[in-house]
Amino acid sequence: MNNVVSENNTVDISKILDDILKDENYKNDDESLFKCVFSRIEPKVIIKIEGKNYHSSFPASFAQSLVEIQDNFYRAVSIALFGEENLKRLNSDHRARFQLTFSIENGSTEVESDFKNSLINLVSTAMVDMSPKLKVGMIVALALIASGTFIAWKHLQANSENTKEIEQTKRLNFAIEKMMENNEKNINAILRGVKDADKATINDIEYSKADIEDANRRAERVAHKSETFIGEFRIYGVETKHEVVNKFTLSNKNTGEFSALFDEDQFKQDDIDKIWDAVKNKRVIKLTLSLDKQENKIKQSTILSID
């Protein structure tokens, strides 16, 4: 296979696009597109772990790392399909279609995560109204990022007045950004999951025992920060914590899905009625929230006001 990923893990994406568009085997259809892209790029994450506890086995903490990689990909899929980072939008069929394949080499602790089939399914569901040239650009970018390659991404633009193509292009641009963000998160998740390993290799990049220890120390000491956020939310779930305190599952296209506490004693009855009406009728509601964040993840949130 002529893999385009260079030794420093960066590529000239424009050269790949030109090569595919000029390839005599590319016939402006999905089947030939997949052959041309995947003959050049292997959309895989290959993880090799060395250590006394990693001989044909691995601890539960590493299994949790693989779950995190899958969930991170689901978040990008949600953006591509629905324009928002909301895992509740993915039903069982979506999850099956976009489930990654993790394989373990016999006699070793080498785990391979293959994105190929999931990317093919993404083309058939999230890019159906795109022009062939746009589709090539999107699938090449996704395949490169899935292989752990860092790219300088500039949003592609739809060159037509087809509203479906414009909307799909917009969603895919943001999904690609999410995939790029996920790469760093996936590396950290893997290193956190193998804290007792001697060495980890992720797509030919080696992380020493000191690197692994440092990643785990950073995870333990990441500072919390507080901020106020105003936005429009949907409320997908309610859990009663106390007779006047509820925990809502909120979703917003900028923040994704997270939980927020709602203390009725702090609100007037009109506001209480307004938020419960939004829950009952699945309406969007504008809220002001206090967010406690760690490493850009929302760890805790409280509803401050209802607009």
CSV table of C-alpha atoms in Angstrom, one decimal:
chain,number,residue,atom,x,y,z
A,1,MET,CA,0.0,0.0,0.0
A,2,ASN,CA,1.3,3.5,-0.9
A,3,ASN,CA,0.4,5.2,2.4
A,4,VAL,CA,0.6,9.0,2.2
A,5,VAL,CA,1.3,9.6,5.9
A,6,SER,CA,4.8,11.0,6.2
A,7,GLU,CA,7.4,10.3,8.9
A,8,ASN,CA,6.5,13.5,10.8
A,9,ASN,CA,2.8,12.5,10.8
A,10,THR,CA,1.7,15.5,8.7
A,11,VAL,CA,0.6,15.5,5.0
A,12,ASP,CA,-0.1,17.8,2.1
A,13,ILE,CA,-3.8,17.2,1.9
A,14,SER,CA,-4.1,19.2,-1.4
A,15,LYS,CA,-1.7,16.9,-3.1
A,16,ILE,CA,-3.8,13.8,-2.1
A,17,LEU,CA,-7.0,15.5,-3.4
A,18,ASP,CA,-5.4,16.3,-6.7
A,19,ASP,CA,-4.0,12.7,-7.0
A,20,ILE,CA,-7.4,11.2,-6.4
A,21,LEU,CA,-9.3,13.5,-8.8
A,22,LYS,CA,-6.8,12.8,-11.5
A,23,ASP,CA,-6.7,9.0,-10.8
A,24,GLU,CA,-8.1,7.1,-13.8
A,25,ASN,CA,-9.7,4.7,-11.4
A,26,TYR,CA,-11.9,7.4,-9.9
A,27,LYS,CA,-15.3,7.5,-11.7
A,28,ASN,CA,-17.2,10.1,-9.6
A,29,ASP,CA,-19.0,7.3,-7.7
A,30,ASP,CA,-18.7,6.2,-4.1
A,31,GLU,CA,-17.2,2.8,-4.8
A,32,SER,CA,-14.3,4.1,-6.8
A,33,LEU,CA,-13.9,6.9,-4.3
A,34,PHE,CA,-13.4,4.4,-1.4
A,35,LYS,CA,-10.9,2.4,-3.4
A,36,CYS,CA,-8.9,5.5,-4.3
A,37,VAL,CA,-8.9,6.9,-0.8
A,38,PHE,CA,-8.3,3.7,1.2
A,39,SER,CA,-5.5,2.6,-1.2
A,40,ARG,CA,-3.7,5.8,-0.1
A,41,ILE,CA,-4.7,6.1,3.6
A,42,GLU,CA,-5.3,3.5,6.3
A,43,PRO,CA,-7.9,5.1,8.7
A,44,LYS,CA,-6.7,3.1,11.7
A,45,VAL,CA,-5.3,3.7,15.2
A,46,ILE,CA,-2.8,1.0,16.1
A,47,ILE,CA,-1.9,0.8,19.8
A,48,LYS,CA,1.0,-1.3,21.2
A,49,ILE,CA,1.4,-1.6,24.9
A,50,GLU,CA,4.5,-3.0,26.7
A,51,GLY,CA,4.7,-4.0,30.4
A,52,LYS,CA,4.4,-6.9,32.8
A,53,ASN,CA,0.6,-6.6,32.9
A,54,TYR,CA,0.3,-6.5,29.1
A,55,HIS,CA,1.0,-9.9,27.7
A,56,SER,CA,-2.0,-10.9,25.7
A,57,SER,CA,-4.2,-9.0,28.2
A,58,PHE,CA,-4.9,-5.5,29.6
A,59,PRO,CA,-6.6,-4.0,32.6
A,60,ALA,CA,-10.1,-2.6,32.7
A,61,SER,CA,-8.8,0.9,32.7
A,62,PHE,CA,-7.5,0.4,29.1
A,63,ALA,CA,-10.8,-1.1,28.1
A,64,GLN,CA,-12.4,2.2,29.3
A,65,SER,CA,-10.0,4.1,27.1
A,66,LEU,CA,-11.3,2.2,24.0
A,67,VAL,CA,-14.9,3.1,25.1
A,68,GLU,CA,-13.8,6.7,25.3
A,69,ILE,CA,-12.4,6.5,21.7
A,70,GLN,CA,-15.7,5.1,20.5
A,71,ASP,CA,-17.7,7.8,22.3
A,72,ASN,CA,-15.6,10.5,20.9
A,73,PHE,CA,-16.2,9.2,17.4
A,74,TYR,CA,-20.0,9.0,18.1
A,75,ARG,CA,-19.9,12.7,19.1
A,76,ALA,CA,-18.4,13.6,15.7
A,77,VAL,CA,-21.0,11.4,14.0
A,78,SER,CA,-23.8,13.2,15.8
A,79,ILE,CA,-22.4,16.6,14.5
A,80,ALA,CA,-22.2,15.2,11.0
A,81,LEU,CA,-25.8,13.9,11.0
A,82,PHE,CA,-27.6,16.4,13.2
A,83,GLY,CA,-25.5,19.4,13.5
A,84,GLU,CA,-25.1,19.0,17.3
A,85,GLU,CA,-23.0,17.0,19.7
A,86,ASN,CA,-25.7,15.0,21.3
A,87,LEU,CA,-25.3,11.3,21.8
A,88,LYS,CA,-29.0,10.9,22.6
A,89,ARG,CA,-29.7,11.6,18.9
A,90,LEU,CA,-27.9,8.4,17.9
A,91,ASN,CA,-30.3,5.4,18.1
A,92,SER,CA,-29.3,1.8,18.1
A,93,ASP,CA,-29.1,1.6,14.3
A,94,HIS,CA,-26.8,4.6,14.2
A,95,ARG,CA,-24.5,3.1,16.9
A,96,ALA,CA,-24.3,-0.2,15.1
A,97,ARG,CA,-23.5,1.5,11.8
A,98,PHE,CA,-20.8,3.7,13.3
A,99,GLN,CA,-19.3,1.2,15.8
A,100,LEU,CA,-15.6,0.9,15.4
A,101,THR,CA,-13.9,-2.4,15.0
A,102,PHE,CA,-11.2,-3.1,17.7
A,103,SER,CA,-9.0,-6.1,17.0
A,104,ILE,CA,-6.3,-7.6,19.2
A,105,GLU,CA,-3.2,-9.4,17.8
A,106,ASN,CA,-2.8,-13.0,19.1
A,107,GLY,CA,0.0,-13.3,21.6
A,108,SER,CA,0.5,-9.6,22.2
A,109,THR,CA,-1.1,-6.5,23.5
A,110,GLU,CA,-1.6,-4.7,20.1
A,111,VAL,CA,-5.0,-3.2,19.6
A,112,GLU,CA,-6.1,-1.9,16.2
A,113,SER,CA,-9.1,0.4,15.8
A,114,ASP,CA,-10.4,0.5,12.2
A,115,PHE,CA,-12.5,3.4,11.1
A,116,LYS,CA,-12.9,2.3,7.5
A,117,ASN,CA,-16.5,0.8,7.5
A,118,SER,CA,-17.7,3.6,9.7
A,119,LEU,CA,-16.4,6.3,7.3
A,120,ILE,CA,-18.0,4.5,4.4
A,121,ASN,CA,-21.4,4.5,6.3
A,122,LEU,CA,-20.9,8.2,7.0
A,123,VAL,CA,-20.5,9.0,3.3
A,124,SER,CA,-23.7,7.1,2.5
A,125,THR,CA,-25.7,8.9,5.2
A,126,ALA,CA,-24.2,12.4,5.8
A,127,MET,CA,-22.9,13.3,2.3
A,128,VAL,CA,-25.6,12.1,0.0
A,129,ASP,CA,-26.3,15.6,-1.5
A,130,MET,CA,-22.7,16.6,-1.9
A,131,SER,CA,-20.9,17.1,-5.2
A,132,PRO,CA,-18.2,14.5,-6.0
A,133,LYS,CA,-15.3,17.0,-5.4
A,134,LEU,CA,-16.7,18.1,-2.0
A,135,LYS,CA,-17.2,14.5,-1.0
A,136,VAL,CA,-13.6,13.6,-1.9
A,137,GLY,CA,-12.3,16.5,0.3
A,138,MET,CA,-14.4,15.4,3.2
A,139,ILE,CA,-13.6,11.7,3.1
A,140,VAL,CA,-9.9,12.3,2.7
A,141,ALA,CA,-9.8,14.7,5.7
A,142,LEU,CA,-11.8,12.2,7.8
A,143,ALA,CA,-9.6,9.3,6.8
A,144,LEU,CA,-6.4,11.2,7.6
A,145,ILE,CA,-7.6,12.4,11.0
A,146,ALA,CA,-8.8,8.8,11.8
A,147,SER,CA,-5.3,7.6,11.1
A,148,GLY,CA,-3.9,10.0,13.7
A,149,THR,CA,-2.6,12.5,11.2
A,150,PHE,CA,-2.5,16.2,11.9
A,151,ILE,CA,-3.8,18.4,9.1
A,152,ALA,CA,-4.3,22.2,8.7
A,153,TRP,CA,-8.1,22.2,8.0
A,154,LYS,CA,-9.8,25.1,6.2
A,155,HIS,CA,-13.6,24.8,5.9
A,156,LEU,CA,-14.7,23.6,2.4
A,157,GLN,CA,-17.5,25.5,0.8
A,158,ALA,CA,-20.4,24.3,-1.3
A,159,ASN,CA,-20.3,25.8,-4.7
A,160,SER,CA,-24.0,25.7,-5.4
A,161,GLU,CA,-27.3,27.0,-4.1
A,162,ASN,CA,-28.4,23.5,-3.1
A,163,THR,CA,-29.5,24.0,0.5
A,164,LYS,CA,-29.1,20.4,1.4
A,165,GLU,CA,-25.5,20.4,0.1
A,166,ILE,CA,-24.8,23.6,2.0
A,167,GLU,CA,-26.1,22.2,5.2
A,168,GLN,CA,-24.3,18.9,4.9
A,169,THR,CA,-21.1,20.7,4.1
A,170,LYS,CA,-21.4,22.9,7.2
A,171,ARG,CA,-22.1,20.0,9.4
A,172,LEU,CA,-19.2,17.9,8.0
A,173,ASN,CA,-16.8,20.8,8.5
A,174,PHE,CA,-17.6,21.0,12.2
A,175,ALA,CA,-17.5,17.1,12.5
A,176,ILE,CA,-14.0,17.2,11.0
A,177,GLU,CA,-13.0,19.8,13.6
A,178,LYS,CA,-14.4,17.6,16.3
A,179,MET,CA,-12.4,14.6,15.0
A,180,MET,CA,-9.2,16.7,15.1
A,181,GLU,CA,-10.0,17.7,18.7
A,182,ASN,CA,-10.7,14.0,19.5
A,183,ASN,CA,-7.2,12.9,18.4
A,184,GLU,CA,-5.5,14.6,21.3
A,185,LYS,CA,-8.2,13.4,23.7
A,186,ASN,CA,-7.8,9.8,22.4
A,187,ILE,CA,-4.1,9.9,23.1
A,188,ASN,CA,-4.6,11.1,26.6
A,189,ALA,CA,-7.3,8.5,27.2
A,190,ILE,CA,-5.0,5.7,26.1
A,191,LEU,CA,-2.1,6.9,28.3
A,192,ARG,CA,-4.4,7.3,31.3
A,193,GLY,CA,-5.7,3.8,30.7
A,194,VAL,CA,-2.2,2.2,30.8
A,195,LYS,CA,-0.6,4.0,33.7
A,196,ASP,CA,1.5,0.9,34.8
A,197,ALA,CA,2.8,0.2,31.3
A,198,ASP,CA,6.5,0.6,30.4
A,199,LYS,CA,5.8,2.0,26.9
A,200,ALA,CA,3.0,2.8,24.6
A,201,THR,CA,3.1,3.2,20.8
A,202,ILE,CA,0.3,4.9,19.1
A,203,ASN,CA,0.5,4.8,15.3
A,204,ASP,CA,4.3,4.5,15.4
A,205,ILE,CA,4.7,7.4,17.9
A,206,GLU,CA,6.3,6.1,21.1
A,207,TYR,CA,5.4,7.2,24.6
A,208,SER,CA,7.9,6.3,27.3
A,209,LYS,CA,7.1,5.3,30.9
A,210,ALA,CA,7.9,8.9,31.8
A,211,ASP,CA,5.4,10.2,29.2
A,212,ILE,CA,2.7,7.9,30.5
A,213,GLU,CA,3.3,9.0,34.1
A,214,ASP,CA,3.3,12.7,33.1
A,215,ALA,CA,0.0,12.2,31.3
A,216,ASN,CA,-1.5,10.7,34.4
A,217,ARG,CA,-0.1,13.4,36.7
A,218,ARG,CA,-1.6,16.1,34.4
A,219,ALA,CA,-4.9,14.4,34.4
A,220,GLU,CA,-4.9,14.4,38.2
A,221,ARG,CA,-4.0,18.1,38.6
A,222,VAL,CA,-5.9,19.8,35.8
A,223,ALA,CA,-7.4,22.9,37.3
A,224,HIS,CA,-11.0,23.6,37.5
A,225,LYS,CA,-12.4,26.9,36.1
A,226,SER,CA,-15.8,28.5,36.4
A,227,GLU,CA,-17.7,30.4,33.8
A,228,THR,CA,-21.2,31.6,33.1
A,229,PHE,CA,-22.8,30.4,29.9
A,230,ILE,CA,-26.0,31.6,28.2
A,231,GLY,CA,-27.6,29.5,25.5
A,232,GLU,CA,-30.6,27.7,24.1
A,233,PHE,CA,-31.0,24.1,25.3
A,234,ARG,CA,-33.2,21.1,25.0
A,235,ILE,CA,-33.9,19.1,28.1
A,236,TYR,CA,-33.7,15.3,27.5
A,237,GLY,CA,-33.8,13.8,31.0
A,238,VAL,CA,-34.8,14.5,34.6
A,239,GLU,CA,-33.5,13.0,37.8
A,240,THR,CA,-34.9,14.0,41.1
A,241,LYS,CA,-32.2,14.7,43.7
A,242,HIS,CA,-34.4,16.2,46.4
A,243,GLU,CA,-38.0,17.3,46.5
A,244,VAL,CA,-37.1,20.7,45.1
A,245,VAL,CA,-33.8,19.9,43.4
A,246,ASN,CA,-33.7,18.1,40.0
A,247,LYS,CA,-30.8,17.2,37.7
A,248,PHE,CA,-31.6,17.9,34.1
A,249,THR,CA,-29.7,16.4,31.1
A,250,LEU,CA,-29.2,19.4,28.8
A,251,SER,CA,-28.0,19.6,25.2
A,252,ASN,CA,-26.7,22.5,23.2
A,253,LYS,CA,-24.9,22.5,19.8
A,254,ASN,CA,-21.9,24.3,21.3
A,255,THR,CA,-21.5,22.5,24.6
A,256,GLY,CA,-22.8,19.0,23.8
A,257,GLU,CA,-24.7,17.0,26.4
A,258,PHE,CA,-24.2,17.5,30.1
A,259,SER,CA,-26.1,17.6,33.5
A,260,ALA,CA,-27.2,20.7,35.3
A,261,LEU,CA,-28.8,21.1,38.8
A,262,PHE,CA,-32.1,23.0,39.1
A,263,ASP,CA,-33.1,24.2,42.6
A,264,GLU,CA,-36.7,25.3,42.5
A,265,ASP,CA,-36.3,27.3,45.8
A,266,GLN,CA,-34.2,29.8,43.9
A,267,PHE,CA,-36.8,30.6,41.2
A,268,LYS,CA,-40.2,32.3,40.9
A,269,GLN,CA,-43.2,30.1,40.1
A,270,ASP,CA,-43.4,31.6,36.5
A,271,ASP,CA,-39.8,30.4,35.8
A,272,ILE,CA,-40.5,27.0,37.3
A,273,ASP,CA,-43.6,26.6,35.1
A,274,LYS,CA,-41.6,27.7,32.1
A,275,ILE,CA,-38.9,25.1,32.5
A,276,TRP,CA,-41.2,22.2,33.2
A,277,ASP,CA,-43.3,23.2,30.1
A,278,ALA,CA,-40.0,23.0,28.1
A,279,VAL,CA,-39.4,19.5,29.6
A,280,LYS,CA,-43.0,18.3,28.9
A,281,ASN,CA,-43.3,19.7,25.4
A,282,LYS,CA,-39.6,19.1,24.4
A,283,ARG,CA,-39.2,22.8,23.6
A,284,VAL,CA,-35.9,24.8,23.4
A,285,ILE,CA,-35.4,27.1,26.3
A,286,LYS,CA,-32.9,29.8,27.0
A,287,LEU,CA,-30.9,29.3,30.2
A,288,THR,CA,-28.1,31.0,32.0
A,289,LEU,CA,-25.8,28.4,33.6
A,290,SER,CA,-22.8,28.3,35.9
A,291,LEU,CA,-20.3,25.8,34.6
A,292,ASP,CA,-17.5,24.2,36.5
A,293,LYS,CA,-15.0,23.0,33.8
A,294,GLN,CA,-11.9,20.8,33.8
A,295,GLU,CA,-9.8,20.3,30.7
A,296,ASN,CA,-12.8,21.9,28.7
A,297,LYS,CA,-15.1,19.2,30.1
A,298,ILE,CA,-18.1,20.3,32.1
A,299,LYS,CA,-17.8,18.6,35.4
A,300,GLN,CA,-20.7,20.4,37.2
A,301,SER,CA,-23.4,22.9,36.2
A,302,THR,CA,-26.2,24.9,37.9
A,303,ILE,CA,-29.1,26.7,36.3
A,304,LEU,CA,-28.9,30.4,37.4
A,305,SER,CA,-31.7,32.0,35.4
A,306,ILE,CA,-34.4,31.2,32.9
A,307,ASP,CA,-35.0,33.7,30.0
